[in-house]
């Protein structure tokens, strides 16, 4: 893991190493495989942030499953903008399907609390959320996150798919904004 890294002039310090993320993602995959035994869930990975987590999570799943990639939220800089766009790119018919949303991070919960009702209208058999990170203290909405990788404090993080204004997604580990 690198020492502090600087993106757009802001300093980030090492937070979650690659090995710890891999271990936790494997556990989540096993957990999902047990819960969905005999079913064939459809994962909906929320781009861009969840691409790395999604790739690792479905490789850790030992059941039949499909994956589709969608886009949702508008998010600028360091704070949730609160403006939520409608879902883009969902071509699959989710009626009667067991859907598992793959998110990189739940912060205020606004994104998920707007998206879940949109999904429910499409008649899925079930909907669950798998989020790698959850900023528990920042949650403003009542969102049921079935699978959580790590509960983290309300500090901006980058790496493993997460960005700060377009940079930082490529790091295999996660860094936290330094004070
Ligand atoms: P929420 O609607 O406040 O829950 O925000 C969710 C979205 O905000 C995530 O899908 C991310 O795109 C973005 N986000 C929130 N916190 C962070 C962070 O610490 N780093 C990078 N993106 C974040």
PDB file of C-alpha atoms and ligand atoms in Angstrom:
ATOM      1  CA  UNK A   1       0.000   0.000   0.000  1.00  0.00           C
ATOM      2  CA  UNK A   2       1.283   3.443  -0.865  1.00  0.00           C
ATOM      3  CA  UNK A   3       1.911   6.212   1.662  1.00  0.00           C
ATOM      4  CA  UNK A   4      -0.284   9.281   1.526  1.00  0.00           C
ATOM      5  CA  UNK A   5      -1.461  10.105  -1.969  1.00  0.00           C
ATOM      6  CA  UNK A   6      -2.462  13.487  -3.342  1.00  0.00           C
ATOM      7  CA  UNK A   7      -5.375  13.972  -5.753  1.00  0.00           C
ATOM      8  CA  UNK A   8      -6.320  17.413  -7.051  1.00  0.00           C
ATOM      9  CA  UNK A   9      -4.241  18.868  -4.211  1.00  0.00           C
ATOM     10  CA  UNK A  10      -5.968  16.889  -1.415  1.00  0.00           C
ATOM     11  CA  UNK A  11      -4.093  14.374   0.696  1.00  0.00           C
ATOM     12  CA  UNK A  12      -5.464  10.888   1.377  1.00  0.00           C
ATOM     13  CA  UNK A  13      -3.997   8.386   3.831  1.00  0.00           C
ATOM     14  CA  UNK A  14      -4.034   4.564   3.648  1.00  0.00           C
ATOM     15  CA  UNK A  15      -7.237   3.155   5.135  1.00  0.00           C
ATOM     16  CA  UNK A  16      -8.309  -0.326   3.955  1.00  0.00           C
ATOM     17  CA  UNK A  17      -5.596  -2.548   2.463  1.00  0.00           C
ATOM     18  CA  UNK A  18      -6.229  -4.752  -0.546  1.00  0.00           C
ATOM     19  CA  UNK A  19      -6.070  -8.001   1.464  1.00  0.00           C
ATOM     20  CA  UNK A  20      -8.660  -6.865   3.978  1.00  0.00           C
ATOM     21  CA  UNK A  21     -11.038  -5.832   1.208  1.00  0.00           C
ATOM     22  CA  UNK A  22     -10.541  -9.155  -0.607  1.00  0.00           C
ATOM     23  CA  UNK A  23     -11.232 -11.125   2.576  1.00  0.00           C
ATOM     24  CA  UNK A  24     -14.427  -9.219   3.308  1.00  0.00           C
ATOM     25  CA  UNK A  25     -15.671  -9.404  -0.298  1.00  0.00           C
ATOM     26  CA  UNK A  26     -15.154 -13.182  -0.246  1.00  0.00           C
ATOM     27  CA  UNK A  27     -17.221 -13.397   2.950  1.00  0.00           C
ATOM     28  CA  UNK A  28     -19.994 -11.336   1.382  1.00  0.00           C
ATOM     29  CA  UNK A  29     -19.983 -13.578  -1.702  1.00  0.00           C
ATOM     30  CA  UNK A  30     -20.295 -16.667   0.487  1.00  0.00           C
ATOM     31  CA  UNK A  31     -23.069 -15.069   2.496  1.00  0.00           C
ATOM     32  CA  UNK A  32     -25.000 -14.170  -0.672  1.00  0.00           C
ATOM     33  CA  UNK A  33     -24.439 -17.671  -2.094  1.00  0.00           C
ATOM     34  CA  UNK A  34     -25.961 -19.198   1.044  1.00  0.00           C
ATOM     35  CA  UNK A  35     -28.915 -16.795   1.107  1.00  0.00           C
ATOM     36  CA  UNK A  36     -29.722 -17.286  -2.598  1.00  0.00           C
ATOM     37  CA  UNK A  37     -29.112 -21.036  -2.788  1.00  0.00           C
ATOM     38  CA  UNK A  38     -31.339 -22.486  -5.533  1.00  0.00           C
ATOM     39  CA  UNK A  39     -32.122 -19.020  -6.928  1.00  0.00           C
ATOM     40  CA  UNK A  40     -30.537 -17.088  -9.744  1.00  0.00           C
ATOM     41  CA  UNK A  41     -30.246 -13.464  -8.684  1.00  0.00           C
ATOM     42  CA  UNK A  42     -29.682 -10.512 -10.982  1.00  0.00           C
ATOM     43  CA  UNK A  43     -26.955  -8.199  -9.730  1.00  0.00           C
ATOM     44  CA  UNK A  44     -27.346  -4.551 -10.684  1.00  0.00           C
ATOM     45  CA  UNK A  45     -23.970  -2.879 -10.365  1.00  0.00           C
ATOM     46  CA  UNK A  46     -24.127   0.879 -10.022  1.00  0.00           C
ATOM     47  CA  UNK A  47     -21.537   2.569 -12.235  1.00  0.00           C
ATOM     48  CA  UNK A  48     -19.037   4.005 -12.040  1.00  0.00           C
ATOM     49  CA  UNK A  49     -18.013   3.485  -8.437  1.00  0.00           C
ATOM     50  CA  UNK A  50     -19.057  -0.149  -7.988  1.00  0.00           C
ATOM     51  CA  UNK A  51     -17.265  -1.633 -10.994  1.00  0.00           C
ATOM     52  CA  UNK A  52     -14.338  -3.080  -9.038  1.00  0.00           C
ATOM     53  CA  UNK A  53     -16.403  -4.303  -6.104  1.00  0.00           C
ATOM     54  CA  UNK A  54     -18.928  -5.856  -8.512  1.00  0.00           C
ATOM     55  CA  UNK A  55     -16.233  -7.738 -10.420  1.00  0.00           C
ATOM     56  CA  UNK A  56     -14.818  -9.194  -7.208  1.00  0.00           C
ATOM     57  CA  UNK A  57     -18.174  -9.843  -5.541  1.00  0.00           C
ATOM     58  CA  UNK A  58     -19.675 -11.877  -8.361  1.00  0.00           C
ATOM     59  CA  UNK A  59     -16.465 -13.897  -8.643  1.00  0.00           C
ATOM     60  CA  UNK A  60     -16.951 -14.759  -4.970  1.00  0.00           C
ATOM     61  CA  UNK A  61     -20.512 -15.964  -5.598  1.00  0.00           C
ATOM     62  CA  UNK A  62     -20.923 -19.683  -6.175  1.00  0.00           C
ATOM     63  CA  UNK A  63     -24.482 -19.646  -7.505  1.00  0.00           C
ATOM     64  CA  UNK A  64     -26.000 -19.018 -10.927  1.00  0.00           C
ATOM     65  CA  UNK A  65     -26.354 -15.287 -11.334  1.00  0.00           C
ATOM     66  CA  UNK A  66     -26.505 -12.522 -13.931  1.00  0.00           C
ATOM     67  CA  UNK A  67     -25.159  -9.005 -13.841  1.00  0.00           C
ATOM     68  CA  UNK A  68     -26.219  -5.744 -15.454  1.00  0.00           C
ATOM     69  CA  UNK A  69     -24.647  -2.316 -15.144  1.00  0.00           C
ATOM     70  CA  UNK A  70     -26.649   0.821 -14.500  1.00  0.00           C
ATOM     71  CA  UNK A  71     -26.020   4.482 -13.765  1.00  0.00           C
ATOM     72  CA  UNK A  72     -27.854   6.523 -11.171  1.00  0.00           C
ATOM     73  CA  UNK A  73     -26.726   9.415  -9.107  1.00  0.00           C
ATOM     74  CA  UNK A  74     -25.190  12.758  -9.773  1.00  0.00           C
ATOM     75  CA  UNK A  75     -22.470  13.436  -7.283  1.00  0.00           C
ATOM     76  CA  UNK A  76     -20.103  16.394  -7.345  1.00  0.00           C
ATOM     77  CA  UNK A  77     -16.873  16.672  -5.407  1.00  0.00           C
ATOM     78  CA  UNK A  78     -16.869  15.831  -1.728  1.00  0.00           C
ATOM     79  CA  UNK A  79     -20.550  16.021  -0.765  1.00  0.00           C
ATOM     80  CA  UNK A  80     -23.703  14.312  -1.976  1.00  0.00           C
ATOM     81  CA  UNK A  81     -25.488  16.763  -4.231  1.00  0.00           C
ATOM     82  CA  UNK A  82     -28.896  15.427  -3.302  1.00  0.00           C
ATOM     83  CA  UNK A  83     -29.887  15.471  -6.980  1.00  0.00           C
ATOM     84  CA  UNK A  84     -30.728  11.958  -8.031  1.00  0.00           C
ATOM     85  CA  UNK A  85     -31.104  11.062 -11.679  1.00  0.00           C
ATOM     86  CA  UNK A  86     -33.311   8.300 -12.878  1.00  0.00           C
ATOM     87  CA  UNK A  87     -31.832   4.944 -13.702  1.00  0.00           C
ATOM     88  CA  UNK A  88     -30.004   4.676 -17.021  1.00  0.00           C
ATOM     89  CA  UNK A  89     -29.085   1.506 -18.863  1.00  0.00           C
ATOM     90  CA  UNK A  90     -31.458  -0.991 -17.306  1.00  0.00           C
ATOM     91  CA  UNK A  91     -32.527  -3.132 -20.254  1.00  0.00           C
ATOM     92  CA  UNK A  92     -33.270  -6.341 -18.368  1.00  0.00           C
ATOM     93  CA  UNK A  93     -36.821  -7.235 -17.422  1.00  0.00           C
ATOM     94  CA  UNK A  94     -36.579  -7.495 -13.654  1.00  0.00           C
ATOM     95  CA  UNK A  95     -40.156  -8.675 -13.141  1.00  0.00           C
ATOM     96  CA  UNK A  96     -40.093 -11.672 -10.818  1.00  0.00           C
ATOM     97  CA  UNK A  97     -36.299 -11.539 -10.446  1.00  0.00           C
ATOM     98  CA  UNK A  98     -34.332 -11.535  -7.208  1.00  0.00           C
ATOM     99  CA  UNK A  99     -32.366  -8.313  -7.573  1.00  0.00           C
ATOM    100  CA  UNK A 100     -29.198  -7.461  -5.651  1.00  0.00           C
ATOM    101  CA  UNK A 101     -27.971  -3.903  -6.092  1.00  0.00           C
ATOM    102  CA  UNK A 102     -24.209  -3.551  -5.878  1.00  0.00           C
ATOM    103  CA  UNK A 103     -23.166  -0.134  -4.560  1.00  0.00           C
ATOM    104  CA  UNK A 104     -19.709   1.172  -3.752  1.00  0.00           C
ATOM    105  CA  UNK A 105     -20.783   3.317  -0.828  1.00  0.00           C
ATOM    106  CA  UNK A 106     -23.924   4.465   0.945  1.00  0.00           C
ATOM    107  CA  UNK A 107     -23.444   7.916   2.446  1.00  0.00           C
ATOM    108  CA  UNK A 108     -26.690   9.799   3.209  1.00  0.00           C
ATOM    109  CA  UNK A 109     -28.732   6.974   1.712  1.00  0.00           C
ATOM    110  CA  UNK A 110     -30.532   9.422  -0.631  1.00  0.00           C
ATOM    111  CA  UNK A 111     -29.458   7.601  -3.773  1.00  0.00           C
ATOM    112  CA  UNK A 112     -30.735   4.214  -2.633  1.00  0.00           C
ATOM    113  CA  UNK A 113     -33.904   5.550  -1.020  1.00  0.00           C
ATOM    114  CA  UNK A 114     -34.862   7.177  -4.356  1.00  0.00           C
ATOM    115  CA  UNK A 115     -33.844   4.208  -6.452  1.00  0.00           C
ATOM    116  CA  UNK A 116     -35.490   1.355  -4.529  1.00  0.00           C
ATOM    117  CA  UNK A 117     -39.085   2.586  -5.125  1.00  0.00           C
ATOM    118  CA  UNK A 118     -38.307   2.970  -8.859  1.00  0.00           C
ATOM    119  CA  UNK A 119     -37.123  -0.631  -8.909  1.00  0.00           C
ATOM    120  CA  UNK A 120     -40.044  -1.924  -6.853  1.00  0.00           C
ATOM    121  CA  UNK A 121     -42.420  -0.528  -9.481  1.00  0.00           C
ATOM    122  CA  UNK A 122     -40.889  -2.908 -11.997  1.00  0.00           C
ATOM    123  CA  UNK A 123     -42.148  -5.912 -10.036  1.00  0.00           C
ATOM    124  CA  UNK A 124     -39.035  -7.781  -8.874  1.00  0.00           C
ATOM    125  CA  UNK A 125     -39.493 -10.806  -6.593  1.00  0.00           C
ATOM    126  CA  UNK A 126     -37.093  -9.221  -4.093  1.00  0.00           C
ATOM    127  CA  UNK A 127     -34.574  -6.395  -3.814  1.00  0.00           C
ATOM    128  CA  UNK A 128     -31.494  -6.343  -1.602  1.00  0.00           C
ATOM    129  CA  UNK A 129     -28.571  -3.948  -1.380  1.00  0.00           C
ATOM    130  CA  UNK A 130     -24.923  -4.955  -1.128  1.00  0.00           C
ATOM    131  CA  UNK A 131     -22.705  -1.974  -0.366  1.00  0.00           C
ATOM    132  CA  UNK A 132     -18.981  -2.240   0.147  1.00  0.00           C
ATOM    133  CA  UNK A 133     -18.916   0.792   2.437  1.00  0.00           C
ATOM    134  CA  UNK A 134     -21.561   2.421   4.599  1.00  0.00           C
ATOM    135  CA  UNK A 135     -21.077   5.768   6.339  1.00  0.00           C
ATOM    136  CA  UNK A 136     -23.417   4.801   9.161  1.00  0.00           C
ATOM    137  CA  UNK A 137     -23.383   8.171  10.926  1.00  0.00           C
ATOM    138  CA  UNK A 138     -24.172  10.058   7.723  1.00  0.00           C
ATOM    139  CA  UNK A 139     -27.314   8.026   6.964  1.00  0.00           C
ATOM    140  CA  UNK A 140     -30.371  10.282   6.687  1.00  0.00           C
ATOM    141  CA  UNK A 141     -32.770   7.796   5.140  1.00  0.00           C
ATOM    142  CA  UNK A 142     -34.217   4.517   6.206  1.00  0.00           C
ATOM    143  CA  UNK A 143     -32.344   2.183   3.858  1.00  0.00           C
ATOM    144  CA  UNK A 144     -32.106  -1.544   4.456  1.00  0.00           C
ATOM    145  CA  UNK A 145     -28.584  -2.582   3.497  1.00  0.00           C
ATOM    146  CA  UNK A 146     -28.579  -6.378   3.565  1.00  0.00           C
ATOM    147  CA  UNK A 147     -24.855  -6.831   2.858  1.00  0.00           C
ATOM    148  CA  UNK A 148     -22.335  -4.331   4.205  1.00  0.00           C
ATOM    149  CA  UNK A 149     -18.613  -4.666   3.630  1.00  0.00           C
ATOM    150  CA  UNK A 150     -17.371  -2.074   6.114  1.00  0.00           C
ATOM    151  CA  UNK A 151     -19.037   0.555   8.257  1.00  0.00           C
ATOM    152  CA  UNK A 152     -16.856   3.635   8.055  1.00  0.00           C
ATOM    153  CA  UNK A 153     -16.810   7.124   9.582  1.00  0.00           C
ATOM    154  CA  UNK A 154     -18.137  10.158   7.710  1.00  0.00           C
ATOM    155  CA  UNK A 155     -14.929  10.945   5.883  1.00  0.00           C
ATOM    156  CA  UNK A 156     -14.343  11.008   2.153  1.00  0.00           C
ATOM    157  CA  UNK A 157     -12.667   7.911   0.756  1.00  0.00           C
ATOM    158  CA  UNK A 158     -11.217   6.985  -2.623  1.00  0.00           C
ATOM    159  CA  UNK A 159      -9.761   3.910  -4.305  1.00  0.00           C
ATOM    160  CA  UNK A 160     -11.101   0.469  -5.281  1.00  0.00           C
ATOM    161  CA  UNK A 161     -13.484   2.115  -7.734  1.00  0.00           C
ATOM    162  CA  UNK A 162     -14.251   5.252  -5.717  1.00  0.00           C
ATOM    163  CA  UNK A 163     -13.090   8.583  -7.067  1.00  0.00           C
ATOM    164  CA  UNK A 164     -12.472  12.167  -6.135  1.00  0.00           C
ATOM    165  CA  UNK A 165     -13.444  14.217  -9.175  1.00  0.00           C
ATOM    166  CA  UNK A 166     -12.513  11.436 -11.545  1.00  0.00           C
ATOM    167  CA  UNK A 167      -9.246  10.368  -9.937  1.00  0.00           C
ATOM    168  CA  UNK A 168      -8.378   7.503  -7.619  1.00  0.00           C
ATOM    169  CA  UNK A 169     -10.583   4.710  -8.948  1.00  0.00           C
ATOM    170  CA  UNK A 170      -7.596   2.621 -10.036  1.00  0.00           C
ATOM    171  CA  UNK A 171      -6.072   2.012  -6.603  1.00  0.00           C
ATOM    172  CA  UNK A 172      -6.601  -1.560  -5.381  1.00  0.00           C
ATOM    173  CA  UNK A 173      -6.932  -0.308  -1.807  1.00  0.00           C
ATOM    174  CA  UNK A 174      -8.965   2.432  -0.103  1.00  0.00           C
ATOM    175  CA  UNK A 175      -7.637   5.762   1.155  1.00  0.00           C
ATOM    176  CA  UNK A 176      -9.281   8.246   3.504  1.00  0.00           C
ATOM    177  CA  UNK A 177      -9.141  12.020   3.325  1.00  0.00           C
ATOM    178  CA  UNK A 178      -6.391  13.182   5.697  1.00  0.00           C
ATOM    179  CA  UNK A 179      -7.284  15.865   8.251  1.00  0.00           C
TER     180      UNK A 179
HETATM  181  P1  LIG B   1     -25.689   8.974  -0.927  1.00  0.00           P
HETATM  182  O1  LIG B   1     -26.822   9.214  -1.870  1.00  0.00           O
HETATM  183  O2  LIG B   1     -25.427  10.163  -0.045  1.00  0.00           O
HETATM  184  O3  LIG B   1     -25.846   7.708  -0.124  1.00  0.00           O
HETATM  185  O4  LIG B   1     -24.375   8.882  -1.810  1.00  0.00           O
HETATM  186  C1  LIG B   1     -24.055   7.755  -2.533  1.00  0.00           C
HETATM  187  C2  LIG B   1     -23.088   8.070  -3.642  1.00  0.00           C
HETATM  188  O5  LIG B   1     -22.252   9.174  -3.313  1.00  0.00           O
HETATM  189  C3  LIG B   1     -22.127   6.908  -3.861  1.00  0.00           C
HETATM  190  O6  LIG B   1     -22.633   5.987  -4.797  1.00  0.00           O
HETATM  191  C4  LIG B   1     -20.878   7.611  -4.347  1.00  0.00           C
HETATM  192  O7  LIG B   1     -20.936   7.782  -5.742  1.00  0.00           O
HETATM  193  C5  LIG B   1     -20.913   8.952  -3.691  1.00  0.00           C
HETATM  194  N1  LIG B   1     -20.060   9.017  -2.473  1.00  0.00           N
HETATM  195  C6  LIG B   1     -20.470   9.190  -1.196  1.00  0.00           C
HETATM  196  N2  LIG B   1     -19.444   9.214  -0.340  1.00  0.00           N
HETATM  197  C7  LIG B   1     -18.331   9.065  -1.098  1.00  0.00           C
HETATM  198  C8  LIG B   1     -16.930   8.975  -0.765  1.00  0.00           C
HETATM  199  O8  LIG B   1     -16.484   9.052   0.397  1.00  0.00           O
HETATM  200  N3  LIG B   1     -16.088   8.783  -1.817  1.00  0.00           N
HETATM  201  C9  LIG B   1     -16.516   8.703  -3.118  1.00  0.00           C
HETATM  202  N4  LIG B   1     -17.811   8.772  -3.458  1.00  0.00           N
HETATM  203  C10 LIG B   1     -18.716   8.948  -2.457  1.00  0.00           C
END
